[in-house]
Structure formats: structure tokens, C-alpha cells
Amino acid sequence: FPNPSMICYMNASLQSLLTLKGFVEDIRSQGEVLALCPEAQLMRCFLDIVRCRNSADARLKLEAVMRFKRVLSVQAPEFEHGGMKDAHEFLTAVLDQIRNLVIPLTETAASMGSSYSCPVQRHLLFTMQNTRTCKGCGVQSRREEDFTMLSLDLIPGGSVQDMLRIHQMERELEFRCQCGGNTSILESRLLALPKYLILHLKRFKFTENLVMVKLEDPIILCREMTVTAHQGDQLYSLISVISHVGSSVRKGHYVSNGLHPDHTLEDGEDRWLHFNDIFVFETSGAMVSEWSTEDSYVLIYQRRAWPALV
């Protein structure tokens, strides 16, 4: 996609979403409902991008992505103007706005004698349960919350599997209980897992002087990993990586790498595509895992079946 005004954050995010075949097909298959719902302009714009993705007409692509940006910015004005923005925040805004269309699209589908299935809820949503236990009296309180992505603290030299495991470990926190105790134990666990699991690595943080800096510590990108949840362990394979290239928030550049559209996880090949605005070339998942250790920012994994025992 063209990049006329520092919209690499958007280009990289859109390319990663386009890698999610089930998500894209779900939106495409409900085109009739989207066409009759005035509020669904963002999803119609996304379908325009899907249609022109392989076109050689750069002007057509530019019109499509800028139209998508304008529509998104009505409810997310922070993306209205040019300049570098955060890819994670952009991706979150896209998914949130699609989720917020459930009611009008469900009503539109019902008026057509049909039904609507939210692609975000169907493919990306997962449930996290947080249990807080008072160390003084043992009283517990539980809260369940739905997410479309999980933000993980960076572990220098650690693997994505390590970060996910530590995120779910018990940890102490200050909490005033009715018994008079001030300390509780918080435990987080995944309940329901999605088809596509989006993980955000916290590479940006504020210093004590409130200056945002980038953490360039290398990590181990797991091509495959086991995710533990209440419903049982699930196997996930990496299919897309959004990377932030550069040493600071304002001077960096976003690129995306994703599984080749003609390739599946089961066919034994390792074909990926590298997206750098208008420049696209073929690569491999092995090369992406090697290149992206210091700049990987958003990872997308796809759930898959366990290998058959021979």
C-alpha cells in the first residue's frame, strides 16, 4: 500500500489483518448485510481494501486506505491527521469499532430474514478470568473480561511462551479487604481461546522523567507454542508479525510479515510475505523469526490441530 503521509502503522496493521483468512472471509460472506447497514461503512471500506489488495493501480489502493482512515477517524480522531501513530493502538481501534457494530448489523440482518456473525467475536475474542484472594482471610473475588489482544511485558532474552506463562502467574498486589488486610494474590487465566490470538509486546515504556523510550531487547519468537486455558491446552502457530523498526516512537517505521496467501500451516512449506508499504517480497517464517527478535511488536498466532501421532 502507498504511504504518502507516514501511515506505515496503518499499512502494516491492515496487511496483518488481511493475513487472517477466516476473519476476512467472514466479512466478505456478509457483504449483503453490510451493504444495507449505514453504520457499517468501516467494514465496507475494509472490503474495498480486500478487493484492491492485489491490484497494480496504486491510486486505487491509496484511495481505499485513506477512505478507511477517514471513516475510522470519525470515532477515533487521534488518527485523523498525518504523522506517526502507534500500530497497536490503531489495530485496537479497528477491532473495537467492528465489535461496536454488532447491534445495528444484527438488526439489519434480521430485517432481511438473515443473521449476522461478528468476525471479531467469532475469530479474535477470548475471555480472561482474574481471581483476587486476600492473604489475610482468604476471601476470593472473580472477574471475567473479554479481550481481542493480550499485552505482555517484555522479557529480555525470553521467549513469547515465557511471557505468556509469566502473565498468568500469581502475583501480589495492594488491596484493602474488609478484614483489614492490605495484600492480595492475583491470578489470571485464560478461559476461552480464539482462532487467532493477538499478542502485543510492551516495547515502549515511560521513564521516571515521563519520557517514552523503546525497549530493543531481543526475544525468542516462538513459531509454535502451547497456550494453556481452562478449556484445555491449544496449539498455536505464528502467522503474522508487525515490527517497529527504529530506536524511538517518533522516528520509527512499521513493517509487517505474514503467511503467504497461497500457503497453509498444514502444507509443509514456509512461505511468507514481507510488507513494507509499496515494497512486497517473498520470505520465510524462519527468516522473519530471525530478523524480528529486536523489533517485533504485535504477533498473531493461529490455532491449529495437534499433530497426529504416528
Short mmCIF file of C-alpha atoms in Angstrom, two decimals:
data_model
loop_
_atom_site.label_atom_id
_atom_site.label_comp_id
_atom_site.label_asym_id
_atom_site.label_seq_id
_atom_site.Cartn_x
_atom_site.Cartn_y
_atom_site.Cartn_z
CA PHE A 1 0.00 0.00 0.00
CA PRO A 2 1.24 3.56 -0.71
CA ASN A 3 2.47 5.68 2.18
CA PRO A 4 2.01 9.38 1.39
CA SER A 5 1.89 10.76 4.94
CA MET A 6 3.54 8.43 7.44
CA ILE A 7 0.73 5.86 7.50
CA CYS A 8 3.06 2.85 7.73
CA TYR A 9 1.40 1.97 11.06
CA MET A 10 -1.90 1.56 9.21
CA ASN A 11 -0.43 -0.27 6.22
CA ALA A 12 1.32 -2.81 8.44
CA SER A 13 -1.79 -3.36 10.57
CA LEU A 14 -4.07 -3.84 7.57
CA GLN A 15 -1.68 -6.30 5.94
CA SER A 16 -1.64 -8.36 9.14
CA LEU A 17 -5.44 -8.40 9.30
CA LEU A 18 -5.57 -9.48 5.66
CA THR A 19 -3.43 -12.48 6.59
CA LEU A 20 -6.31 -13.81 8.73
CA LYS A 21 -8.16 -15.76 6.04
CA GLY A 22 -11.08 -16.83 8.24
CA PHE A 23 -11.61 -13.29 9.53
CA VAL A 24 -11.54 -11.79 6.01
CA GLU A 25 -13.82 -14.45 4.54
CA ASP A 26 -16.32 -13.94 7.36
CA ILE A 27 -16.60 -10.25 6.49
CA ARG A 28 -16.75 -10.95 2.75
CA SER A 29 -19.51 -13.54 3.14
CA GLN A 30 -21.75 -10.99 4.89
CA GLY A 31 -21.41 -8.33 2.23
CA GLU A 32 -25.17 -8.08 1.59
CA VAL A 33 -25.87 -7.23 5.22
CA LEU A 34 -23.00 -4.71 5.32
CA ALA A 35 -24.31 -3.01 2.17
CA LEU A 36 -27.70 -2.30 3.75
CA CYS A 37 -26.45 -1.05 7.11
CA PRO A 38 -25.50 2.67 7.03
CA GLU A 39 -23.39 2.35 10.21
CA ALA A 40 -21.17 -0.36 8.67
CA GLN A 41 -19.14 1.99 6.48
CA LEU A 42 -15.84 0.96 8.10
CA MET A 43 -16.37 -2.70 7.20
CA ARG A 44 -17.39 -1.78 3.65
CA CYS A 45 -14.17 0.21 3.36
CA PHE A 46 -12.25 -2.82 4.61
CA LEU A 47 -13.84 -4.92 1.85
CA ASP A 48 -12.72 -2.30 -0.69
CA ILE A 49 -9.16 -2.82 0.56
CA VAL A 50 -9.57 -6.60 0.27
CA ARG A 51 -10.70 -6.23 -3.34
CA CYS A 52 -7.88 -3.93 -4.44
CA ARG A 53 -5.06 -5.55 -2.45
CA ASN A 54 -3.61 -7.35 -5.48
CA SER A 55 -4.29 -4.53 -7.93
CA ALA A 56 -1.44 -2.81 -9.76
CA ASP A 57 -3.31 0.50 -9.53
CA ALA A 58 -1.50 2.44 -6.79
CA ARG A 59 -4.04 5.28 -6.94
CA LEU A 60 -6.92 2.88 -6.33
CA LYS A 61 -5.14 1.44 -3.30
CA LEU A 62 -4.33 4.87 -1.92
CA GLU A 63 -7.95 5.98 -2.21
CA ALA A 64 -9.09 2.81 -0.43
CA VAL A 65 -6.72 3.04 2.56
CA MET A 66 -7.23 6.80 3.01
CA ARG A 67 -11.01 6.35 2.90
CA PHE A 68 -10.69 3.66 5.58
CA LYS A 69 -8.59 6.07 7.67
CA ARG A 70 -11.14 8.88 7.34
CA VAL A 71 -14.04 6.65 8.40
CA LEU A 72 -12.12 5.21 11.36
CA SER A 73 -11.13 8.73 12.49
CA VAL A 74 -14.75 9.80 12.98
CA GLN A 75 -14.79 7.79 16.21
CA ALA A 76 -11.02 7.76 16.73
CA PRO A 77 -9.93 11.36 15.99
CA GLU A 78 -6.34 10.67 17.07
CA PHE A 79 -5.84 9.07 13.64
CA GLU A 80 -7.39 11.90 11.66
CA HIS A 81 -4.19 13.76 10.81
CA GLY A 82 -0.88 12.64 9.37
CA GLY A 83 2.21 11.75 11.33
CA MET A 84 3.44 8.62 13.07
CA LYS A 85 0.91 6.74 15.20
CA ASP A 86 1.03 3.52 17.17
CA ALA A 87 0.15 0.32 15.26
CA HIS A 88 -1.14 -1.43 18.36
CA GLU A 89 -3.49 1.45 19.16
CA PHE A 90 -4.67 1.58 15.54
CA LEU A 91 -5.36 -2.15 15.44
CA THR A 92 -7.25 -1.92 18.73
CA ALA A 93 -9.41 0.91 17.37
CA VAL A 94 -10.26 -1.08 14.24
CA LEU A 95 -11.35 -4.18 16.16
CA ASP A 96 -13.28 -2.16 18.75
CA GLN A 97 -15.23 -0.29 16.08
CA ILE A 98 -16.13 -3.52 14.29
CA ARG A 99 -17.33 -5.04 17.60
CA ASN A 100 -19.47 -1.96 18.25
CA LEU A 101 -21.42 -2.64 15.04
CA VAL A 102 -22.99 -5.85 16.38
CA ILE A 103 -26.36 -4.31 17.28
CA PRO A 104 -27.08 -2.37 14.05
CA LEU A 105 -25.82 -5.23 11.87
CA THR A 106 -27.84 -7.81 13.80
CA GLU A 107 -30.96 -5.67 13.35
CA THR A 108 -30.24 -5.18 9.65
CA ALA A 109 -29.73 -8.90 9.12
CA ALA A 110 -32.96 -9.70 10.98
CA SER A 111 -34.90 -7.33 8.72
CA MET A 112 -33.57 -9.36 5.77
CA GLY A 113 -34.60 -12.64 7.35
CA SER A 114 -30.95 -13.47 7.94
CA SER A 115 -28.43 -13.40 10.79
CA TYR A 116 -25.15 -11.62 11.46
CA SER A 117 -21.94 -13.05 12.93
CA CYS A 118 -19.37 -10.56 14.24
CA PRO A 119 -15.98 -11.54 12.77
CA VAL A 120 -14.11 -10.13 15.77
CA GLN A 121 -16.18 -12.08 18.28
CA ARG A 122 -16.04 -15.23 16.19
CA HIS A 123 -12.31 -15.28 15.44
CA LEU A 124 -10.43 -12.96 17.82
CA LEU A 125 -12.29 -12.63 21.10
CA PHE A 126 -11.10 -14.51 24.19
CA THR A 127 -12.03 -14.47 27.87
CA MET A 128 -9.67 -13.82 30.78
CA GLN A 129 -10.59 -14.59 34.38
CA ASN A 130 -8.88 -12.66 37.18
CA THR A 131 -9.13 -14.13 40.69
CA ARG A 132 -8.12 -11.98 43.67
CA THR A 133 -7.50 -13.75 47.01
CA CYS A 134 -6.98 -11.84 50.24
CA LYS A 135 -3.88 -13.09 52.06
CA GLY A 136 -5.47 -12.25 55.39
CA CYS A 137 -8.84 -14.01 55.26
CA GLY A 138 -8.73 -15.97 52.04
CA VAL A 139 -11.86 -14.37 50.57
CA GLN A 140 -11.88 -14.52 46.77
CA SER A 141 -13.44 -12.35 44.10
CA ARG A 142 -13.54 -13.24 40.42
CA ARG A 143 -13.96 -11.11 37.35
CA GLU A 144 -14.25 -12.24 33.74
CA GLU A 145 -13.40 -9.90 30.88
CA ASP A 146 -13.29 -10.25 27.10
CA PHE A 147 -10.26 -9.14 25.08
CA THR A 148 -9.20 -9.02 21.44
CA MET A 149 -5.50 -8.99 22.25
CA LEU A 150 -3.20 -9.56 25.19
CA SER A 151 -0.41 -7.16 26.20
CA LEU A 152 2.72 -8.88 27.55
CA ASP A 153 5.65 -7.47 29.50
CA LEU A 154 8.91 -7.87 27.61
CA ILE A 155 11.42 -10.38 29.00
CA PRO A 156 14.91 -9.67 27.60
CA GLY A 157 16.17 -12.88 26.00
CA GLY A 158 12.96 -14.68 26.92
CA SER A 159 10.51 -16.39 24.63
CA VAL A 160 6.94 -15.43 23.84
CA GLN A 161 5.90 -18.62 25.63
CA ASP A 162 7.74 -17.38 28.76
CA MET A 163 5.99 -14.01 28.61
CA LEU A 164 2.60 -15.63 28.30
CA ARG A 165 3.33 -18.01 31.19
CA ILE A 166 4.54 -15.20 33.50
CA HIS A 167 1.48 -13.11 32.62
CA GLN A 168 -0.68 -15.85 34.12
CA MET A 169 1.46 -16.43 37.23
CA GLU A 170 0.23 -15.45 40.68
CA ARG A 171 1.40 -12.02 41.84
CA GLU A 172 0.92 -9.86 44.90
CA LEU A 173 -0.93 -6.55 44.82
CA GLU A 174 -2.08 -4.00 47.34
CA PHE A 175 -5.79 -4.23 48.01
CA ARG A 176 -7.77 -3.15 51.08
CA CYS A 177 -10.00 -6.01 52.24
CA GLN A 178 -12.92 -5.76 54.70
CA CYS A 179 -10.93 -7.97 57.07
CA GLY A 180 -8.30 -5.24 57.33
CA GLY A 181 -5.73 -6.96 55.17
CA ASN A 182 -3.82 -4.88 52.63
CA THR A 183 -2.32 -7.59 50.40
CA SER A 184 -3.96 -9.96 47.95
CA ILE A 185 -2.84 -12.55 45.42
CA LEU A 186 -3.97 -12.03 41.82
CA GLU A 187 -4.15 -14.95 39.41
CA SER A 188 -5.06 -14.58 35.73
CA ARG A 189 -6.07 -17.41 33.47
CA LEU A 190 -7.49 -17.79 30.01
CA LEU A 191 -10.94 -19.37 29.82
CA ALA A 192 -11.92 -19.46 26.14
CA LEU A 193 -9.32 -19.22 23.36
CA PRO A 194 -9.78 -17.66 19.90
CA LYS A 195 -8.91 -18.93 16.45
CA TYR A 196 -6.43 -16.05 16.09
CA LEU A 197 -4.55 -14.93 19.19
CA ILE A 198 -3.08 -11.41 19.02
CA LEU A 199 -0.22 -10.63 21.38
CA HIS A 200 1.11 -7.10 21.94
CA LEU A 201 4.66 -6.86 23.27
CA LYS A 202 5.24 -3.84 25.51
CA ARG A 203 8.29 -2.39 23.74
CA PHE A 204 7.51 1.19 24.75
CA LYS A 205 7.55 2.48 28.32
CA PHE A 206 7.83 5.73 30.25
CA THR A 207 10.95 6.55 32.25
CA GLU A 208 10.81 8.18 35.68
CA ASN A 209 11.00 11.53 33.85
CA LEU A 210 7.92 10.57 31.78
CA VAL A 211 9.93 10.17 28.60
CA MET A 212 8.79 7.31 26.39
CA VAL A 213 11.59 5.01 25.28
CA LYS A 214 11.74 1.87 23.19
CA LEU A 215 12.97 -1.45 24.55
CA GLU A 216 15.12 -3.09 21.89
CA ASP A 217 15.94 -6.20 23.92
CA PRO A 218 15.96 -9.31 21.73
CA ILE A 219 13.42 -12.03 22.41
CA ILE A 220 12.79 -15.54 21.11
CA LEU A 221 9.90 -15.62 18.66
CA CYS A 222 8.16 -18.96 19.08
CA ARG A 223 6.96 -20.30 15.75
CA GLU A 224 4.72 -22.67 17.65
CA MET A 225 3.61 -22.62 21.26
CA THR A 226 1.17 -24.25 23.63
CA VAL A 227 -1.39 -21.97 25.26
CA THR A 228 -2.96 -23.19 28.48
CA ALA A 229 -6.58 -22.37 29.20
CA HIS A 230 -9.48 -23.66 31.25
CA GLN A 231 -10.86 -25.48 28.20
CA GLY A 232 -7.55 -27.30 27.75
CA ASP A 233 -4.19 -26.73 26.07
CA GLN A 234 -4.24 -25.46 22.49
CA LEU A 235 -1.50 -25.41 19.85
CA TYR A 236 -0.84 -22.10 18.10
CA SER A 237 1.40 -21.24 15.14
CA LEU A 238 2.78 -17.80 14.29
CA ILE A 239 1.26 -16.36 11.09
CA SER A 240 1.94 -12.61 11.25
CA VAL A 241 4.37 -10.13 12.84
CA ILE A 242 4.14 -6.34 12.95
CA SER A 243 7.57 -4.86 13.64
CA HIS A 244 8.64 -1.37 14.68
CA VAL A 245 11.99 -0.56 13.09
CA GLY A 246 13.82 2.31 14.76
CA SER A 247 15.04 3.42 18.15
CA SER A 248 12.24 5.81 19.13
CA VAL A 249 8.49 6.21 18.95
CA ARG A 250 8.51 9.25 16.68
CA LYS A 251 11.25 8.24 14.27
CA GLY A 252 10.44 4.60 13.67
CA HIS A 253 8.84 2.71 10.81
CA TYR A 254 6.34 -0.15 10.80
CA VAL A 255 6.55 -3.21 8.57
CA SER A 256 4.54 -6.40 8.52
CA ASN A 257 5.30 -10.03 7.72
CA GLY A 258 2.62 -12.63 7.14
CA LEU A 259 1.93 -16.13 5.95
CA HIS A 260 1.72 -16.27 2.14
CA PRO A 261 -1.95 -16.32 0.97
CA ASP A 262 -1.24 -19.42 -1.18
CA HIS A 263 0.27 -21.25 1.79
CA THR A 264 -1.37 -23.00 4.74
CA LEU A 265 0.09 -24.19 8.02
CA GLU A 266 -0.56 -27.78 7.02
CA ASP A 267 1.10 -27.94 3.58
CA GLY A 268 4.67 -28.18 4.90
CA GLU A 269 6.01 -25.07 3.16
CA ASP A 270 7.32 -21.96 4.89
CA ARG A 271 6.33 -19.16 2.50
CA TRP A 272 5.75 -15.70 3.94
CA LEU A 273 5.45 -12.18 2.51
CA HIS A 274 7.24 -9.07 3.77
CA PHE A 275 5.19 -5.85 3.51
CA ASN A 276 7.00 -2.51 3.63
CA ASP A 277 4.41 -0.06 2.25
CA ILE A 278 4.62 -0.41 -1.56
CA PHE A 279 7.50 -2.89 -1.38
CA VAL A 280 6.48 -6.55 -1.07
CA PHE A 281 8.73 -9.56 -1.42
CA GLU A 282 8.63 -13.22 -0.52
CA THR A 283 10.45 -14.52 2.52
CA SER A 284 10.07 -17.35 5.04
CA GLY A 285 8.81 -17.69 8.59
CA ALA A 286 12.27 -18.82 9.64
CA MET A 287 13.81 -15.60 8.32
CA VAL A 288 11.11 -13.46 9.94
CA SER A 289 11.76 -15.11 13.32
CA GLU A 290 15.46 -14.34 12.94
CA TRP A 291 15.02 -10.74 11.75
CA SER A 292 12.33 -9.69 14.22
CA THR A 293 13.88 -10.58 17.57
CA GLU A 294 14.60 -6.92 18.49
CA ASP A 295 11.70 -5.12 16.83
CA SER A 296 8.68 -7.46 16.91
CA TYR A 297 5.73 -5.54 18.33
CA VAL A 298 2.44 -7.30 17.53
CA LEU A 299 2.26 -11.05 16.96
CA ILE A 300 -0.66 -13.04 15.58
CA TYR A 301 -0.95 -16.77 16.16
CA GLN A 302 -3.43 -19.18 14.62
CA ARG A 303 -4.89 -22.12 16.49
CA ARG A 304 -4.28 -25.45 14.82
CA ALA A 305 -4.86 -29.13 15.42
CA TRP A 306 -2.31 -31.16 17.32
CA PRO A 307 -0.05 -33.23 15.00
CA ALA A 308 -1.30 -36.76 14.54
CA LEU A 309 0.67 -39.43 16.37
CA VAL A 310 2.40 -41.85 14.01
#
